[in-house]
């Protein structure tokens, strides 16, 4: 089932790559993207429930006022950060896959009890189930804040790869939920309206093609933002998680000042050295600022 689904995904992605992007092909691309989203959903939650729920097997009981997840490739220093921030021993060693389960710990900051989860290192293809990727990202979806931990001495392409894995599992990092109201109806066809905006990425034909791909022939859609095809699909899917994210550039003691200046251009980032505990005060303050979005 999984290999067949992955083959279908590959075929659609290849067709999308061949298709020129213009107004005439917009509806066709919208339909292909909707098909792709549905197939990726099957990979995340296979029909029949095989393999258990995402995160089942090593999820940790929620504790504290909020939950923060450490996500990254193996051997980027997540376990060291966990131990230094919370005092919880999370096995750290100089080889891949030291952490094989979810390690929880807590610390207090400004009167708030924050739960920190050290998640096993993910690998490329995690969203498709490789390396227990579904379970790892499934737990990450339950967090109020994600810390993507990167080795500052490694290529920044690692950042893009991790973003791709999380996005493929329905996580939207540092994005707000599109202001779209989607309401299914019993009759009336597909109708849409806009409030305070003009649609520049979508038209009637594209909107209808996307809805019909989801076997929805009657719906009322109200746009309060200039939505894209992907944003409309996200709303129709209804299972996306919008979560703030901080990029923790670890091991800055391995790079030069010039390299650090270049990395400072990365948005939402904090440079640290877990081994030397450099810049931990800034990291805690940044976490506090980003968690403020979900505080009541």
Tab-separated table of C-alpha atoms in Angstrom:
chain	number	residue	atom	x	y	z
A	1	UNK	CA	0.000	0.000	0.000
A	2	UNK	CA	2.726	2.439	1.072
A	3	UNK	CA	4.946	1.739	-1.962
A	4	UNK	CA	1.962	2.133	-4.314
A	5	UNK	CA	1.032	5.437	-2.692
A	6	UNK	CA	4.612	6.680	-2.890
A	7	UNK	CA	4.732	5.764	-6.587
A	8	UNK	CA	1.537	7.737	-7.212
A	9	UNK	CA	3.023	10.697	-5.321
A	10	UNK	CA	6.157	10.519	-7.461
A	11	UNK	CA	4.099	10.441	-10.673
A	12	UNK	CA	2.030	13.474	-9.649
A	13	UNK	CA	5.127	15.426	-8.589
A	14	UNK	CA	6.714	14.667	-11.960
A	15	UNK	CA	3.580	15.821	-13.795
A	16	UNK	CA	3.522	19.032	-11.745
A	17	UNK	CA	7.163	19.659	-12.627
A	18	UNK	CA	6.351	19.261	-16.339
A	19	UNK	CA	3.305	21.537	-16.223
A	20	UNK	CA	3.869	25.199	-17.027
A	21	UNK	CA	2.515	27.532	-14.352
A	22	UNK	CA	0.114	30.051	-15.849
A	23	UNK	CA	-3.531	31.071	-15.659
A	24	UNK	CA	-4.592	28.387	-18.149
A	25	UNK	CA	-3.061	25.556	-16.079
A	26	UNK	CA	-4.016	26.893	-12.638
A	27	UNK	CA	-7.089	24.654	-12.215
A	28	UNK	CA	-5.146	21.569	-13.358
A	29	UNK	CA	-2.313	22.324	-10.912
A	30	UNK	CA	-4.861	22.884	-8.150
A	31	UNK	CA	-6.381	19.481	-8.842
A	32	UNK	CA	-2.928	17.822	-8.852
A	33	UNK	CA	-1.978	19.484	-5.553
A	34	UNK	CA	-5.240	18.312	-4.000
A	35	UNK	CA	-4.560	14.746	-5.198
A	36	UNK	CA	-1.045	15.010	-3.735
A	37	UNK	CA	-2.344	16.212	-0.361
A	38	UNK	CA	-4.798	13.303	-0.182
A	39	UNK	CA	-2.081	10.746	-0.987
A	40	UNK	CA	0.280	12.227	1.601
A	41	UNK	CA	-2.534	12.001	4.154
A	42	UNK	CA	-2.720	8.258	3.416
A	43	UNK	CA	0.979	7.922	4.216
A	44	UNK	CA	0.510	9.787	7.501
A	45	UNK	CA	-2.567	7.814	8.564
A	46	UNK	CA	-2.886	4.621	6.472
A	47	UNK	CA	-6.367	3.205	5.976
A	48	UNK	CA	-7.114	0.442	8.439
A	49	UNK	CA	-5.082	2.083	11.178
A	50	UNK	CA	-2.008	-0.089	10.703
A	51	UNK	CA	0.989	0.839	12.810
A	52	UNK	CA	-0.941	2.702	15.506
A	53	UNK	CA	-1.480	6.368	15.996
A	54	UNK	CA	1.270	8.869	15.204
A	55	UNK	CA	3.472	9.159	18.289
A	56	UNK	CA	2.157	5.922	19.828
A	57	UNK	CA	4.830	3.941	21.639
A	58	UNK	CA	6.986	6.717	23.046
A	59	UNK	CA	4.847	9.787	23.623
A	60	UNK	CA	5.296	11.382	27.036
A	61	UNK	CA	2.595	12.437	29.448
A	62	UNK	CA	1.979	16.162	29.236
A	63	UNK	CA	3.330	18.141	32.166
A	64	UNK	CA	3.594	21.843	32.901
A	65	UNK	CA	1.990	24.838	31.225
A	66	UNK	CA	3.260	24.212	27.695
A	67	UNK	CA	5.194	21.698	25.621
A	68	UNK	CA	8.340	22.325	23.544
A	69	UNK	CA	9.821	19.746	21.167
A	70	UNK	CA	13.477	19.381	20.165
A	71	UNK	CA	13.572	18.255	16.535
A	72	UNK	CA	16.580	17.662	14.306
A	73	UNK	CA	18.780	15.183	12.521
A	74	UNK	CA	20.852	12.746	14.615
A	75	UNK	CA	23.926	14.039	16.479
A	76	UNK	CA	23.151	17.775	16.421
A	77	UNK	CA	23.302	18.141	20.219
A	78	UNK	CA	19.641	17.832	21.207
A	79	UNK	CA	20.430	15.583	24.164
A	80	UNK	CA	23.080	17.974	25.479
A	81	UNK	CA	20.666	20.908	25.243
A	82	UNK	CA	18.033	18.839	27.034
A	83	UNK	CA	20.382	17.948	29.887
A	84	UNK	CA	21.710	21.488	30.338
A	85	UNK	CA	18.299	23.191	30.168
A	86	UNK	CA	16.301	20.783	32.355
A	87	UNK	CA	18.808	18.753	34.344
A	88	UNK	CA	17.247	15.610	32.836
A	89	UNK	CA	19.839	13.082	31.708
A	90	UNK	CA	19.320	12.309	28.039
A	91	UNK	CA	22.090	10.035	26.794
A	92	UNK	CA	24.544	12.022	24.668
A	93	UNK	CA	27.329	10.488	22.600
A	94	UNK	CA	29.302	11.160	19.436
A	95	UNK	CA	27.384	8.742	17.216
A	96	UNK	CA	24.015	8.702	15.427
A	97	UNK	CA	20.696	7.677	17.019
A	98	UNK	CA	21.789	7.963	20.661
A	99	UNK	CA	18.224	8.882	21.631
A	100	UNK	CA	15.840	6.074	20.676
A	101	UNK	CA	12.766	7.205	22.563
A	102	UNK	CA	11.122	10.435	23.692
A	103	UNK	CA	12.854	11.893	26.767
A	104	UNK	CA	10.777	14.461	28.742
A	105	UNK	CA	12.092	17.077	31.137
A	106	UNK	CA	10.873	20.345	32.620
A	107	UNK	CA	12.257	23.718	33.633
A	108	UNK	CA	10.776	26.931	34.972
A	109	UNK	CA	11.067	30.361	33.436
A	110	UNK	CA	9.306	33.493	34.678
A	111	UNK	CA	6.927	31.388	36.732
A	112	UNK	CA	5.987	29.126	33.799
A	113	UNK	CA	6.653	25.385	33.918
A	114	UNK	CA	7.860	24.346	30.459
A	115	UNK	CA	8.014	20.718	29.352
A	116	UNK	CA	10.858	19.956	26.956
A	117	UNK	CA	10.839	16.812	24.820
A	118	UNK	CA	14.038	15.369	23.381
A	119	UNK	CA	12.785	13.506	20.310
A	120	UNK	CA	14.781	10.849	18.420
A	121	UNK	CA	16.705	12.208	15.446
A	122	UNK	CA	14.678	12.235	12.251
A	123	UNK	CA	16.079	11.319	8.855
A	124	UNK	CA	15.215	12.358	5.324
A	125	UNK	CA	12.004	10.555	4.382
A	126	UNK	CA	10.654	10.668	7.952
A	127	UNK	CA	7.284	11.931	6.736
A	128	UNK	CA	7.012	8.752	4.653
A	129	UNK	CA	7.649	6.535	7.674
A	130	UNK	CA	11.431	6.076	7.538
A	131	UNK	CA	13.319	5.803	10.831
A	132	UNK	CA	10.160	5.926	13.001
A	133	UNK	CA	9.600	9.311	11.422
A	134	UNK	CA	5.808	9.226	11.701
A	135	UNK	CA	5.976	8.687	15.470
A	136	UNK	CA	8.582	11.410	15.976
A	137	UNK	CA	6.733	14.025	13.931
A	138	UNK	CA	3.424	12.825	15.397
A	139	UNK	CA	4.663	13.815	18.858
A	140	UNK	CA	6.057	17.078	17.465
A	141	UNK	CA	2.538	17.964	16.272
A	142	UNK	CA	1.382	18.021	19.920
A	143	UNK	CA	3.925	20.706	20.900
A	144	UNK	CA	3.208	24.401	21.448
A	145	UNK	CA	6.670	25.335	20.149
A	146	UNK	CA	9.241	23.539	18.007
A	147	UNK	CA	12.990	23.981	18.392
A	148	UNK	CA	14.705	22.786	15.217
A	149	UNK	CA	18.258	22.064	16.327
A	150	UNK	CA	20.925	22.442	13.649
A	151	UNK	CA	24.679	21.839	13.716
A	152	UNK	CA	26.113	25.267	12.857
A	153	UNK	CA	29.079	23.626	11.120
A	154	UNK	CA	26.842	21.646	8.722
A	155	UNK	CA	25.207	22.914	5.493
A	156	UNK	CA	22.067	24.996	5.974
A	157	UNK	CA	20.350	22.679	3.501
A	158	UNK	CA	19.643	20.550	6.608
A	159	UNK	CA	17.197	23.266	7.674
A	160	UNK	CA	15.299	22.962	4.398
A	161	UNK	CA	15.217	19.156	4.619
A	162	UNK	CA	13.726	19.198	8.129
A	163	UNK	CA	11.185	21.835	7.123
A	164	UNK	CA	10.160	19.609	4.198
A	165	UNK	CA	9.657	16.621	6.507
A	166	UNK	CA	7.524	18.592	8.980
A	167	UNK	CA	5.537	20.329	6.232
A	168	UNK	CA	4.870	16.933	4.634
A	169	UNK	CA	3.321	15.799	7.910
A	170	UNK	CA	0.897	18.708	8.001
A	171	UNK	CA	2.896	21.083	10.215
A	172	UNK	CA	3.043	24.764	9.269
A	173	UNK	CA	5.982	26.536	10.916
A	174	UNK	CA	5.748	30.215	11.872
A	175	UNK	CA	2.608	30.592	9.771
A	176	UNK	CA	-0.875	31.722	10.706
A	177	UNK	CA	-3.928	29.713	9.759
A	178	UNK	CA	-5.393	31.139	6.516
A	179	UNK	CA	-8.433	33.309	7.162
A	180	UNK	CA	-10.805	31.168	5.103
A	181	UNK	CA	-14.225	29.885	6.128
A	182	UNK	CA	-15.110	26.639	4.335
A	183	UNK	CA	-18.687	25.387	4.783
A	184	UNK	CA	-20.128	22.311	3.085
A	185	UNK	CA	-23.764	22.507	1.950
A	186	UNK	CA	-26.416	20.141	0.630
A	187	UNK	CA	-27.021	22.097	-2.567
A	188	UNK	CA	-26.122	25.288	-4.409
A	189	UNK	CA	-22.853	24.249	-6.021
A	190	UNK	CA	-19.498	25.866	-5.213
A	191	UNK	CA	-19.768	29.556	-4.352
A	192	UNK	CA	-17.187	31.891	-2.896
A	193	UNK	CA	-16.922	35.459	-1.659
A	194	UNK	CA	-14.155	37.775	-0.453
A	195	UNK	CA	-14.061	40.238	2.429
A	196	UNK	CA	-11.381	42.931	2.450
A	197	UNK	CA	-9.142	41.241	-0.108
A	198	UNK	CA	-8.739	40.376	-3.777
A	199	UNK	CA	-7.821	36.878	-4.926
A	200	UNK	CA	-4.717	36.896	-7.129
A	201	UNK	CA	-3.801	33.182	-6.878
A	202	UNK	CA	-7.235	31.553	-7.191
A	203	UNK	CA	-10.173	31.771	-9.562
A	204	UNK	CA	-13.575	30.078	-9.771
A	205	UNK	CA	-12.301	27.244	-11.985
A	206	UNK	CA	-9.379	26.438	-9.674
A	207	UNK	CA	-11.497	26.597	-6.512
A	208	UNK	CA	-14.096	24.273	-8.069
A	209	UNK	CA	-11.429	21.810	-9.272
A	210	UNK	CA	-9.960	21.561	-5.757
A	211	UNK	CA	-13.377	21.042	-4.135
A	212	UNK	CA	-14.378	18.371	-6.655
A	213	UNK	CA	-11.147	16.486	-6.030
A	214	UNK	CA	-12.406	16.166	-2.442
A	215	UNK	CA	-15.803	15.030	-3.782
A	216	UNK	CA	-17.379	18.228	-2.573
A	217	UNK	CA	-19.912	19.564	-5.090
A	218	UNK	CA	-21.640	22.039	-2.768
A	219	UNK	CA	-19.783	24.464	-0.531
A	220	UNK	CA	-19.631	28.111	0.471
A	221	UNK	CA	-16.155	29.586	0.855
A	222	UNK	CA	-15.423	32.996	2.331
A	223	UNK	CA	-11.919	34.386	1.825
A	224	UNK	CA	-10.603	37.097	4.137
A	225	UNK	CA	-7.067	36.814	2.741
A	226	UNK	CA	-5.408	36.502	-0.666
A	227	UNK	CA	-5.092	32.718	-0.342
A	228	UNK	CA	-2.921	30.436	-2.458
A	229	UNK	CA	-3.825	26.999	-3.808
A	230	UNK	CA	-1.860	25.351	-0.987
A	231	UNK	CA	-3.617	27.415	1.686
A	232	UNK	CA	-7.062	26.510	0.366
A	233	UNK	CA	-6.102	22.821	0.310
A	234	UNK	CA	-4.847	23.102	3.904
A	235	UNK	CA	-8.225	24.473	4.998
A	236	UNK	CA	-10.163	21.795	3.103
A	237	UNK	CA	-7.940	19.062	4.583
A	238	UNK	CA	-8.606	20.493	8.051
A	239	UNK	CA	-5.772	18.626	9.797
A	240	UNK	CA	-2.927	21.149	9.675
A	241	UNK	CA	-1.043	22.255	12.788
A	242	UNK	CA	0.201	25.851	12.940
A	243	UNK	CA	3.062	26.127	15.403
A	244	UNK	CA	5.800	28.676	16.163
A	245	UNK	CA	9.361	27.516	15.547
A	246	UNK	CA	12.852	28.616	16.603
A	247	UNK	CA	15.978	27.481	14.754
A	248	UNK	CA	18.651	26.670	17.343
A	249	UNK	CA	22.067	26.825	15.671
A	250	UNK	CA	24.104	24.655	18.018
A	251	UNK	CA	27.875	24.120	18.307
A	252	UNK	CA	28.767	27.685	17.314
A	253	UNK	CA	32.142	27.075	19.001
A	254	UNK	CA	33.044	25.090	15.846
A	255	UNK	CA	32.686	28.031	13.425
A	256	UNK	CA	34.293	31.410	12.846
A	257	UNK	CA	32.871	34.836	13.700
A	258	UNK	CA	32.467	35.520	9.964
A	259	UNK	CA	30.434	32.335	9.506
A	260	UNK	CA	28.314	33.226	12.525
A	261	UNK	CA	27.583	36.650	11.022
A	262	UNK	CA	26.309	34.942	7.856
A	263	UNK	CA	24.122	32.547	9.833
A	264	UNK	CA	22.630	35.493	11.746
A	265	UNK	CA	20.632	36.274	8.586
A	266	UNK	CA	18.463	33.184	9.200
A	267	UNK	CA	15.066	34.363	10.539
A	268	UNK	CA	13.774	32.990	13.881
A	269	UNK	CA	17.230	31.785	14.894
A	270	UNK	CA	19.260	31.616	18.123
A	271	UNK	CA	22.980	30.695	18.069
A	272	UNK	CA	24.113	28.561	21.041
A	273	UNK	CA	26.783	26.158	22.207
A	274	UNK	CA	25.215	23.379	24.234
A	275	UNK	CA	28.568	22.101	25.450
A	276	UNK	CA	29.712	25.505	26.754
A	277	UNK	CA	26.191	26.757	27.653
A	278	UNK	CA	26.697	29.878	25.530
A	279	UNK	CA	23.656	32.054	24.873
A	280	UNK	CA	21.217	29.995	26.962
A	281	UNK	CA	19.679	33.150	28.461
A	282	UNK	CA	18.775	34.405	24.967
A	283	UNK	CA	17.362	30.980	24.046
A	284	UNK	CA	15.111	30.910	27.121
A	285	UNK	CA	13.916	34.465	26.459
A	286	UNK	CA	13.228	33.677	22.799
A	287	UNK	CA	11.255	30.580	23.805
A	288	UNK	CA	9.241	32.711	26.217
A	289	UNK	CA	8.489	35.263	23.494
A	290	UNK	CA	7.352	32.622	20.986
A	291	UNK	CA	5.240	30.735	23.552
A	292	UNK	CA	3.467	33.978	24.367
A	293	UNK	CA	1.398	33.432	21.217
A	294	UNK	CA	-0.421	30.544	22.888
A	295	UNK	CA	-0.606	31.806	26.484
A	296	UNK	CA	-4.047	32.569	27.814
